[in-house]
mmCIF file of C-alpha atoms and ligand atoms in Angstrom:
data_model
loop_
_atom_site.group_PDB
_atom_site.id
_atom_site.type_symbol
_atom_site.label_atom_id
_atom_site.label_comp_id
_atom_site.label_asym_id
_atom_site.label_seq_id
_atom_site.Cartn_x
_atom_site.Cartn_y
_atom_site.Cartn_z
ATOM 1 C CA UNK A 54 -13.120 -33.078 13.042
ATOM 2 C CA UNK A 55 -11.341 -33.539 15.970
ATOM 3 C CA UNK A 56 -10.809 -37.609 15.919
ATOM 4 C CA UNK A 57 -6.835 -38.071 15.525
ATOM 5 C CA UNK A 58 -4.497 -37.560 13.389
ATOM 6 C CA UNK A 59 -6.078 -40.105 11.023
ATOM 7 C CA UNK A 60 -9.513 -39.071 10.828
ATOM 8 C CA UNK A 61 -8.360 -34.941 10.186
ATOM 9 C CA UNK A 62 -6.645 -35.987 7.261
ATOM 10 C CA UNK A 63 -9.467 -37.591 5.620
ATOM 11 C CA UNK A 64 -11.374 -34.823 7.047
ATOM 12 C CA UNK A 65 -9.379 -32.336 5.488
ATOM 13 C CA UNK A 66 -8.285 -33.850 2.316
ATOM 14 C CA UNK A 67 -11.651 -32.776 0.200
ATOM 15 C CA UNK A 68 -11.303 -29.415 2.047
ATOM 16 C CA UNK A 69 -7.988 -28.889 0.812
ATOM 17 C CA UNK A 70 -8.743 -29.896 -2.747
ATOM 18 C CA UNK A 71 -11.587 -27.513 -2.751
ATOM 19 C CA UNK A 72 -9.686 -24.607 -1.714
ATOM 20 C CA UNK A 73 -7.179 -25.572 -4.655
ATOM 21 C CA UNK A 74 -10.170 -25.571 -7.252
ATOM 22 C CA UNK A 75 -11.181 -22.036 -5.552
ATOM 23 C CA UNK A 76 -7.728 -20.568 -5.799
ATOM 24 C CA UNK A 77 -7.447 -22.255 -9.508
ATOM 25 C CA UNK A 78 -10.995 -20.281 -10.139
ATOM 26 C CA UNK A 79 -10.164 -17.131 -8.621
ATOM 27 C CA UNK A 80 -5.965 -16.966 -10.865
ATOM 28 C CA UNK A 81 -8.430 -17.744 -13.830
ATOM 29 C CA UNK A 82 -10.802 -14.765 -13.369
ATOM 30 C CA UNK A 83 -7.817 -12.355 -12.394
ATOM 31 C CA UNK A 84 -6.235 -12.989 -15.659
ATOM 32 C CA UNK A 85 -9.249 -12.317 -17.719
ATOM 33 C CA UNK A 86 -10.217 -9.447 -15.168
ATOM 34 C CA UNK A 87 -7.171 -7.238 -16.227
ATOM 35 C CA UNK A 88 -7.932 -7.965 -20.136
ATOM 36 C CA UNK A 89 -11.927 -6.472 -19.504
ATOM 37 C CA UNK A 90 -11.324 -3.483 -17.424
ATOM 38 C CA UNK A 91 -12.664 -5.002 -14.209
ATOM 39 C CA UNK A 92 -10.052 -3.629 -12.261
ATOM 40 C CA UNK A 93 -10.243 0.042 -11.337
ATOM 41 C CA UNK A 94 -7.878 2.234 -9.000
ATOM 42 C CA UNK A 95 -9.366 4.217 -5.822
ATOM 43 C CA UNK A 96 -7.388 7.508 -4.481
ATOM 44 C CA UNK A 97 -6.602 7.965 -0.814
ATOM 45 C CA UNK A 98 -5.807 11.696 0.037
ATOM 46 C CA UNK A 99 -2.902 12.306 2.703
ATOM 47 C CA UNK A 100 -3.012 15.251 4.729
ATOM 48 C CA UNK A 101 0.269 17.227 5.915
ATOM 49 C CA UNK A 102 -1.037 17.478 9.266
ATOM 50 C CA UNK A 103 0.179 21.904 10.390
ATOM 51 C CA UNK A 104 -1.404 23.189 6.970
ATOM 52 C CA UNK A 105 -3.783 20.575 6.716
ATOM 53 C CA UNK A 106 -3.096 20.565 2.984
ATOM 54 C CA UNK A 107 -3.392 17.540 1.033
ATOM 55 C CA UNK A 108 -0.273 16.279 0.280
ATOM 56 C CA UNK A 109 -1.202 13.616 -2.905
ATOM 57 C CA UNK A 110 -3.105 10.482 -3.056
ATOM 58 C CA UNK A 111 -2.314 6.643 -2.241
ATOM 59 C CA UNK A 112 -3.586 4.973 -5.447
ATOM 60 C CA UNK A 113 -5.354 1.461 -4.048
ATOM 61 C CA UNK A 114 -6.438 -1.352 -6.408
ATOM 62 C CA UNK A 115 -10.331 -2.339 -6.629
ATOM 63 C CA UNK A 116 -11.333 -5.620 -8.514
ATOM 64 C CA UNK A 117 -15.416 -5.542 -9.380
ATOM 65 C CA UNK A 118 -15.873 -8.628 -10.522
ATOM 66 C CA UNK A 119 -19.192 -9.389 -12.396
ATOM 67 C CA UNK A 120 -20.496 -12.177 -10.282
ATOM 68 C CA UNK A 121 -17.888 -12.195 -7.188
ATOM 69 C CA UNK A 122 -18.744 -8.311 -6.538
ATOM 70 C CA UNK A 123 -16.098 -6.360 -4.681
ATOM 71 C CA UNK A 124 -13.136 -8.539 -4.078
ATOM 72 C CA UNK A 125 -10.833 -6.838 -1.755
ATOM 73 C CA UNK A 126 -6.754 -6.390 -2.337
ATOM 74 C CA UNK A 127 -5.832 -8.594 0.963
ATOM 75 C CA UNK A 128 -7.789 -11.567 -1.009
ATOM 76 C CA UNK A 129 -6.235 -11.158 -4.396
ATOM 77 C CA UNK A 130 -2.602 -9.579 -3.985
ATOM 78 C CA UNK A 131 -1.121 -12.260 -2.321
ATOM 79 C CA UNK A 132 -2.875 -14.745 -5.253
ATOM 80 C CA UNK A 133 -1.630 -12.310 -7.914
ATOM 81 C CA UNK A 134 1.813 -12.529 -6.249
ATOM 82 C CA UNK A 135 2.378 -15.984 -6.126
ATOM 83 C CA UNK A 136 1.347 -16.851 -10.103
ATOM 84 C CA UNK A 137 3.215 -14.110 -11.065
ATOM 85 C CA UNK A 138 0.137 -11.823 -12.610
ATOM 86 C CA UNK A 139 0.853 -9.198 -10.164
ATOM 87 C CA UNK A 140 3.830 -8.433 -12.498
ATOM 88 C CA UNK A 141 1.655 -6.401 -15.623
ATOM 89 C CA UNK A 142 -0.951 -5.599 -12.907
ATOM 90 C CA UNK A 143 1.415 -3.841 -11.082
ATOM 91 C CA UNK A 144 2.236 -2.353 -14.593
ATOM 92 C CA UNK A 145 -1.092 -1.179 -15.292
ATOM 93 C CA UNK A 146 -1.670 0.020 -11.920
ATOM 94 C CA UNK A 147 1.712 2.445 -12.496
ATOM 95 C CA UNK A 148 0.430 3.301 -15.697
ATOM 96 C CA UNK A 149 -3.165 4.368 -14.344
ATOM 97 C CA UNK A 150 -2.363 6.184 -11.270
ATOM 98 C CA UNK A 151 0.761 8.435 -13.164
ATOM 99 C CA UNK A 152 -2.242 8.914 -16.058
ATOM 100 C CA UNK A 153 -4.496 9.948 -13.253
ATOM 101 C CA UNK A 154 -2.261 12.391 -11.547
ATOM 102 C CA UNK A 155 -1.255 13.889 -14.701
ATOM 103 C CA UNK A 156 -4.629 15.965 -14.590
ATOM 104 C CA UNK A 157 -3.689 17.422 -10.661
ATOM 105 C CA UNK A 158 -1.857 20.023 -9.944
ATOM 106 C CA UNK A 159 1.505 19.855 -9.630
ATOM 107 C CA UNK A 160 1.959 20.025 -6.353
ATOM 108 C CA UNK A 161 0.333 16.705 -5.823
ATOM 109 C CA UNK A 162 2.027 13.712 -5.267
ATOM 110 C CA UNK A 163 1.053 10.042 -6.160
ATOM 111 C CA UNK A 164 1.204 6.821 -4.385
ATOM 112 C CA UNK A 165 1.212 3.611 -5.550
ATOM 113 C CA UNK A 166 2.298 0.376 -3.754
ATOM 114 C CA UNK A 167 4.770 -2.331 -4.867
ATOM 115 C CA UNK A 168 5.000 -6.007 -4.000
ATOM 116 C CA UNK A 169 8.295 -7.361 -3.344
ATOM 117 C CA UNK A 170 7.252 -9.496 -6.925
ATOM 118 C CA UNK A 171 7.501 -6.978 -8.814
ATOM 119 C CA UNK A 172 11.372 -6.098 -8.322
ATOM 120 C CA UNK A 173 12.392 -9.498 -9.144
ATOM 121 C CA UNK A 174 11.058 -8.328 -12.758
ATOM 122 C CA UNK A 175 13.932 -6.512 -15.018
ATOM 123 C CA UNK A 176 10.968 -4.136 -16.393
ATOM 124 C CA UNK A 177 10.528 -2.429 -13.094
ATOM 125 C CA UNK A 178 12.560 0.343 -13.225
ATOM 126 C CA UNK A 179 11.833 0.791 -17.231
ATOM 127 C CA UNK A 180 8.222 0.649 -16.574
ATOM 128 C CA UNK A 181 8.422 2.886 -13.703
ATOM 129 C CA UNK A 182 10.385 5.706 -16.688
ATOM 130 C CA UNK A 183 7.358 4.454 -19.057
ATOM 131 C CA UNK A 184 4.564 5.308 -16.913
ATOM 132 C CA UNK A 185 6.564 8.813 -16.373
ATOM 133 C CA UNK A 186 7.135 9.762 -19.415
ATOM 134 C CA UNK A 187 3.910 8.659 -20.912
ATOM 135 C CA UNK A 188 1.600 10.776 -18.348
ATOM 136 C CA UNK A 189 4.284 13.430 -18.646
ATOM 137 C CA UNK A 190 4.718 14.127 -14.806
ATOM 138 C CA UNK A 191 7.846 14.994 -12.487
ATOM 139 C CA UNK A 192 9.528 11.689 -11.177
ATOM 140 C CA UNK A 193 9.361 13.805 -7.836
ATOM 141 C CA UNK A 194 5.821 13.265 -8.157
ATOM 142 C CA UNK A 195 6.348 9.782 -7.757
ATOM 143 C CA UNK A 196 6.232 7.623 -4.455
ATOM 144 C CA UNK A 197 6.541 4.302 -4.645
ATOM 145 C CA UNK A 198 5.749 2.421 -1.265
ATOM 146 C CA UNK A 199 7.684 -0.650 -0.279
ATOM 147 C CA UNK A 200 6.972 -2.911 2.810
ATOM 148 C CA UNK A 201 9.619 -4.237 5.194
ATOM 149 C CA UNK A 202 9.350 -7.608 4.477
ATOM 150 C CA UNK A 203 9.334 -6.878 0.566
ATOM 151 C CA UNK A 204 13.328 -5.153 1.306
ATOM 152 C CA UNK A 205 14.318 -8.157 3.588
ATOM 153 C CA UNK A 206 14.318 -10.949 1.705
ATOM 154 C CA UNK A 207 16.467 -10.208 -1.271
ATOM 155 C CA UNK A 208 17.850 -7.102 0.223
ATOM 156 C CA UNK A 209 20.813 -6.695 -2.301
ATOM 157 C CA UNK A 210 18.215 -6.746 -5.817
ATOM 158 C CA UNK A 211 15.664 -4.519 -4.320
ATOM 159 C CA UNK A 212 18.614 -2.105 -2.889
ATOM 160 C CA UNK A 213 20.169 -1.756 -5.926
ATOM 161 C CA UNK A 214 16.777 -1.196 -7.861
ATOM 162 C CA UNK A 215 15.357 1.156 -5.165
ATOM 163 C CA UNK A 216 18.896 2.898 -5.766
ATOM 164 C CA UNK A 217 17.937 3.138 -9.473
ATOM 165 C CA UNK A 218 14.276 4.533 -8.787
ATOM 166 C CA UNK A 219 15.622 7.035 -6.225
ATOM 167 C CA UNK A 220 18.568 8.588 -8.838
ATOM 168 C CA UNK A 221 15.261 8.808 -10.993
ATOM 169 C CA UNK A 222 14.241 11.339 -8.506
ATOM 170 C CA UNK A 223 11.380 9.119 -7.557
ATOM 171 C CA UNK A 224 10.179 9.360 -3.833
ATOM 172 C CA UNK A 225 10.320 6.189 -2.057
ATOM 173 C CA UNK A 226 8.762 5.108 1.431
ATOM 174 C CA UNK A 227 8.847 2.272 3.790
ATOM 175 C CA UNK A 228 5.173 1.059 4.255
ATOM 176 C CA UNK A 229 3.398 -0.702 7.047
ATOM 177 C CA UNK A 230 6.466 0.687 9.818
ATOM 178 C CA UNK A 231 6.412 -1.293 12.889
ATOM 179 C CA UNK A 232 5.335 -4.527 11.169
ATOM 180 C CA UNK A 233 8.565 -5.672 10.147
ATOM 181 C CA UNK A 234 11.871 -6.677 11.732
ATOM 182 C CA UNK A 235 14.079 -4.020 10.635
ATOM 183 C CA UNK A 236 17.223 -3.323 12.403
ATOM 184 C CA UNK A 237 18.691 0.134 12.960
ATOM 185 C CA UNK A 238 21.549 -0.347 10.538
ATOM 186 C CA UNK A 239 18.875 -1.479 7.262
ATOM 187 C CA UNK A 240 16.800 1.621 8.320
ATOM 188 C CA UNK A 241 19.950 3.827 7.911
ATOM 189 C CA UNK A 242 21.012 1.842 4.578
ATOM 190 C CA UNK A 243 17.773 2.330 2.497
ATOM 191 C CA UNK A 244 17.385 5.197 0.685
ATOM 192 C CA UNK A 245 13.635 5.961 2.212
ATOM 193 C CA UNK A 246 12.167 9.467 2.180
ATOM 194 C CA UNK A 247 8.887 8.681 4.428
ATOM 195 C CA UNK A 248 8.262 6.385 6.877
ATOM 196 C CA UNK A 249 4.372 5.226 6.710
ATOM 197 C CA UNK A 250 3.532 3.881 10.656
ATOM 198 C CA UNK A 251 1.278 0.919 10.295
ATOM 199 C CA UNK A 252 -2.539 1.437 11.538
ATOM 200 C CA UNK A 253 -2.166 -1.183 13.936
ATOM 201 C CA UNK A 254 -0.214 1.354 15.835
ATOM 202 C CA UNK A 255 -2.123 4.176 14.746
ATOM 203 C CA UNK A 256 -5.521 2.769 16.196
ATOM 204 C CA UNK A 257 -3.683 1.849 19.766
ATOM 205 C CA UNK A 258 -2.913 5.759 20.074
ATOM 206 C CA UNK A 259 -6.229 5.428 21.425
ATOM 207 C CA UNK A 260 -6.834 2.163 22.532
ATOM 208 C CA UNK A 261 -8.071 0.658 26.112
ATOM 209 C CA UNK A 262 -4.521 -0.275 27.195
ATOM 210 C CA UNK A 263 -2.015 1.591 28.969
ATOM 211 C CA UNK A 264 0.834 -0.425 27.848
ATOM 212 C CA UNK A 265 -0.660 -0.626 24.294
ATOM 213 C CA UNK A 266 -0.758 3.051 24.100
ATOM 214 C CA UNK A 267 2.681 3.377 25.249
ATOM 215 C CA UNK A 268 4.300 1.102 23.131
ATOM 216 C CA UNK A 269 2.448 2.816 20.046
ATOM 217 C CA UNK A 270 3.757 6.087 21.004
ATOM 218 C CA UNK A 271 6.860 5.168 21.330
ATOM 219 C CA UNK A 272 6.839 3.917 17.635
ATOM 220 C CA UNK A 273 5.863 7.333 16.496
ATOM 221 C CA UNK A 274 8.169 9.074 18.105
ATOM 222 C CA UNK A 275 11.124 6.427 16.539
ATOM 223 C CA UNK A 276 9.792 7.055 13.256
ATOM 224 C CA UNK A 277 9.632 10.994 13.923
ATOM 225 C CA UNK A 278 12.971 10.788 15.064
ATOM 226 C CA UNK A 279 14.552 8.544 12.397
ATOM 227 C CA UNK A 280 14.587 12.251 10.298
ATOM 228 C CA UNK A 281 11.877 11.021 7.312
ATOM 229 C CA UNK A 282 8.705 12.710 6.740
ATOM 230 C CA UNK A 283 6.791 10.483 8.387
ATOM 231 C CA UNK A 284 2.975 9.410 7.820
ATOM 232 C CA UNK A 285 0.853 8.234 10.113
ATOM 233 C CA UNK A 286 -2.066 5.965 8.610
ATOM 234 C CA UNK A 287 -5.301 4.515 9.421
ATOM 235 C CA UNK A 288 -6.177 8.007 11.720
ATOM 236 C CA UNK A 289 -9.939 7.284 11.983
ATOM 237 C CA UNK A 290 -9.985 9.881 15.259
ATOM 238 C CA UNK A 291 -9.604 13.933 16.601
ATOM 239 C CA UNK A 292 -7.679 12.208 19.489
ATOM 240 C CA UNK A 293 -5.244 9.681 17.150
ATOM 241 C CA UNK A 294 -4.355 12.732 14.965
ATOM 242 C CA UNK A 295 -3.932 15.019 18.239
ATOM 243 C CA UNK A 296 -1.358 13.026 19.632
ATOM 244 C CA UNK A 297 0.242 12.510 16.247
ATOM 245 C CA UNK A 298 0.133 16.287 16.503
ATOM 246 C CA UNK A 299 1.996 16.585 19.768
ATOM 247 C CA UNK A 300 4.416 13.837 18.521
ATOM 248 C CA UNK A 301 5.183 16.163 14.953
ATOM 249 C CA UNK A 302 4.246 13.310 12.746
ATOM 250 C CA UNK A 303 4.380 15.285 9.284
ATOM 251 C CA UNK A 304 1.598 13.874 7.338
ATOM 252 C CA UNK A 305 -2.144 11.838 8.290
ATOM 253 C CA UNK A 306 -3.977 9.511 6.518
ATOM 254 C CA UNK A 307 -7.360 7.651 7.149
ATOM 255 C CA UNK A 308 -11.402 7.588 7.486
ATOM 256 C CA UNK A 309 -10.634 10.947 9.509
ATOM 257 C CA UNK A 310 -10.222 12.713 6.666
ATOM 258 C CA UNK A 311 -11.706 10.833 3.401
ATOM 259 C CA UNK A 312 -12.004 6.939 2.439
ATOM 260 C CA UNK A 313 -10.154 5.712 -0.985
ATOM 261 C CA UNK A 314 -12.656 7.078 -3.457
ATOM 262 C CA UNK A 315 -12.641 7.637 -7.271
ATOM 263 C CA UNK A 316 -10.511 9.238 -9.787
ATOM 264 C CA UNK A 317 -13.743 11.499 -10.298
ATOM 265 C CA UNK A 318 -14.010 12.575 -7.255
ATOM 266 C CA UNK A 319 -10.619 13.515 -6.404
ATOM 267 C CA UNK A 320 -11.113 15.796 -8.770
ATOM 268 C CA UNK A 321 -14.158 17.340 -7.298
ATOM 269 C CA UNK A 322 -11.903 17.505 -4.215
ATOM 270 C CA UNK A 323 -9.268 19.062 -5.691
ATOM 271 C CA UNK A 324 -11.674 21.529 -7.100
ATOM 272 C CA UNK A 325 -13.016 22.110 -3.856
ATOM 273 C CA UNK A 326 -9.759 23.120 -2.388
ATOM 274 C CA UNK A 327 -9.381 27.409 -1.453
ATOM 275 C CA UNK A 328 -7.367 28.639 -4.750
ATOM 276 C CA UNK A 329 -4.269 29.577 -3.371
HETATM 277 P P1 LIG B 675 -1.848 -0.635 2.583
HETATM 278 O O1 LIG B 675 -0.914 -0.213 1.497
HETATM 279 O O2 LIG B 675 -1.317 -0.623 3.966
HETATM 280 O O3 LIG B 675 -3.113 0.307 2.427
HETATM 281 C C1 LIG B 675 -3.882 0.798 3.503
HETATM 282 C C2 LIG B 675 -5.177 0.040 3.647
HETATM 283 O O4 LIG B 675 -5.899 0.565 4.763
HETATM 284 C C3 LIG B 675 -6.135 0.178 2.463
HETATM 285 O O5 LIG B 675 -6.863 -1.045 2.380
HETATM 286 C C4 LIG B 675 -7.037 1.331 2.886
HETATM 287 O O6 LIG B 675 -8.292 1.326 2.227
HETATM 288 C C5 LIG B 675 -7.181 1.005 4.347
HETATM 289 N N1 LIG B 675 -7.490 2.199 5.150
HETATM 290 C C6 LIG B 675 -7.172 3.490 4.917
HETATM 291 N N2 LIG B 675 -7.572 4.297 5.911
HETATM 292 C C7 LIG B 675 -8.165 3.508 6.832
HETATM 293 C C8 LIG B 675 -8.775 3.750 8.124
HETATM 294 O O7 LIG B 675 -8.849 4.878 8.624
HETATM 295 N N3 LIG B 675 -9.253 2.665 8.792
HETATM 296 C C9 LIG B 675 -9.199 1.409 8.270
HETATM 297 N N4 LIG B 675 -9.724 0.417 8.981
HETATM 298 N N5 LIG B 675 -8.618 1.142 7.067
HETATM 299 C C10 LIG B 675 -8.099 2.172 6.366
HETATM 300 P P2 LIG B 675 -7.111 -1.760 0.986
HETATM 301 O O8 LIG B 675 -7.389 -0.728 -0.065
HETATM 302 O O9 LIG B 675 -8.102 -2.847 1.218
HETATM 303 O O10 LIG B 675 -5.683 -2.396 0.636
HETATM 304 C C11 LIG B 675 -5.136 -3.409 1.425
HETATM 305 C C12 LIG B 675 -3.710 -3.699 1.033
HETATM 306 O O11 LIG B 675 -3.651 -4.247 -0.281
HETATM 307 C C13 LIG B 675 -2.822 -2.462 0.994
HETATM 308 O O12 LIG B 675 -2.404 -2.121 2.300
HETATM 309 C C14 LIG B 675 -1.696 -2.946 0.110
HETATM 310 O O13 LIG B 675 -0.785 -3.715 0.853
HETATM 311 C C15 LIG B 675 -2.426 -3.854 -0.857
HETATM 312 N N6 LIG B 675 -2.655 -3.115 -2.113
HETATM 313 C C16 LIG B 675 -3.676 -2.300 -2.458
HETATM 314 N N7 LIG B 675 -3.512 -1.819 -3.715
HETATM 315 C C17 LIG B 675 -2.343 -2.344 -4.166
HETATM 316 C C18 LIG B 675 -1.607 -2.230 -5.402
HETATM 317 O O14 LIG B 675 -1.964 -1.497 -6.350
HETATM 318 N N8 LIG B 675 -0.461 -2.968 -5.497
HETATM 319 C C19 LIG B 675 0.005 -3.751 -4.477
HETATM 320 N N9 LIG B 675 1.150 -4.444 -4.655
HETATM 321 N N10 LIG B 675 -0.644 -3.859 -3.305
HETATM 322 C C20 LIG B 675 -1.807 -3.168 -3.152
HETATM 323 CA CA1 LIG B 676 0.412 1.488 1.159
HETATM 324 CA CA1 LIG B 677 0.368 0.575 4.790
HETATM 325 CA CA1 LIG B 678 -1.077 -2.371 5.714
#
């Protein structure tokens, strides 16, 4: 394919025009996928890391699709985002994982991610009270995690909604920390109650280089020390979550301690855990 500039481009014009008729296939089967049930949610525990207590559960979106199989988030999300259909699946994910938390105990908090799509919708914030009130659970319970690059580009809407969610008593934290470009001054503004350090940083803890390792650290410690409870994810080792440890990052999350699994068997989890 490498014959000038020419030759690439009729190389590469069937190529693109098959991806298009891929993508085209793929926004079709989403849509129908939310109407039969073929998406399901998956619970991550997080683990508050002096107790070792678990703390709640990061609600993460499955698709099984019937001739596709398991078609992970990083392939559909960004699909679902740009035709819009992340909007009610977004909705339905809110609705399933407050639903699905309603039958913990109290003490346990949800997760459940947001794409920046979703707070260019004016039914956020009254879907966020509908998904509430409808499971019946504390908006404390709550956390809804936002990336960076979600707050950055239309920093004033997503402000004044996170604003909204936060009077709500809804917890809110800044996902993926360290990916973004985030100055001092936007850290300070938002009003974020936990600070979730990306895995890339988490898996350099205890990586093969020096520098590497440094630089990680030092991105725990600014998150420690920006005052937030702080999570640490992706901790697939004893050694990552020592060093977390030493550093006093608050809560740990990752193969370490349990995969995403399903609603059924948090509960068997939870009814595992020493009666208090
Ligand atoms: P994320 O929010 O950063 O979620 C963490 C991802 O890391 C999950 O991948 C999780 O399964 C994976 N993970 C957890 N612990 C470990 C570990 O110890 N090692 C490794 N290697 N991976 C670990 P998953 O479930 O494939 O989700 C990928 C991304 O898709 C999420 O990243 C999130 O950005 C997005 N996503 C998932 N569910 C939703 C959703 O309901 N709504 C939105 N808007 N995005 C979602
Ligand atoms: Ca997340
Ligand atoms: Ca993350
Ligand atoms: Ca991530």
């Amino acid at each position: 394919a490498k014959s000038g500039a020419r030759g690439s481009f009729r190389f590469f014009e069937p190529e693109l025009d098959r991806q298009l008729q891929a993508r085209r296939s793929l926004e079709r089967d989403m849509r129908s996928a939310l109407a039969h049930g073929e998406f399901e949610l998956h619970y991550q525990p997080f683990i508050h890391v002096v107790s070792g207590e678990t703390c709640g559960f990061e609600a993460l979106l499955r698709w099984n699709h019937p001739e596709r199989g398991r078609v992970s988030p990083a392939d559909f999300i960004p699909l679902a985002e740009e035709t819009g259909l992340i909007v009610p699946l977004g909705e339905w994910v809110l609705m399933t994982a407050c639903a699905e938390a309603a039958k913990w105990p109290d003490d346990l908090k949800i997760a459940v991610n947001l794409s920046p799509v979703q707070f260019r919708s004016p039914e956020l914030v009254p879907v966020v009270m509908r998904a509430l009130a409808n499971a019946g659970i504390a908006s404390h319970r709550l956390e809804l995690e936002v990336t960076e690059t979600a707050i950055i580009h239309d920093s004033e809407t997503v402000f004044a909604v996170l604003a909204q969610l936060h009077a709500l008593g809804v917890r809110i934290a800044l996902d993926d920390f360290g990916t973004g470009y985030s100055s001092l001054s936007f850290l300070q503004k938002f009003p974020f109650d936990k600070v979730k350090i990306d895995r890339s940083f988490v898996s350099e803890l205890s990586g093969a280089s020096d520098e590497s390792r440094r630089i990680a650290r030092a991105v725990v410690r600014f998150a420690v020390s920006l005052g937030k409870t702080t999570t640490a994810e992706g901790v697939e080792t004893r050694e990552q979550l020592d060093i977390l440890r030493a550093d006093a990052c608050v809560e740990v999350q990752g193969f370490h301690f349990s995969p995403p699994v399903q609603g059924a068997r948090v509960a068997q989890m939870i009814g595992e855990r020493a009666p208090a």
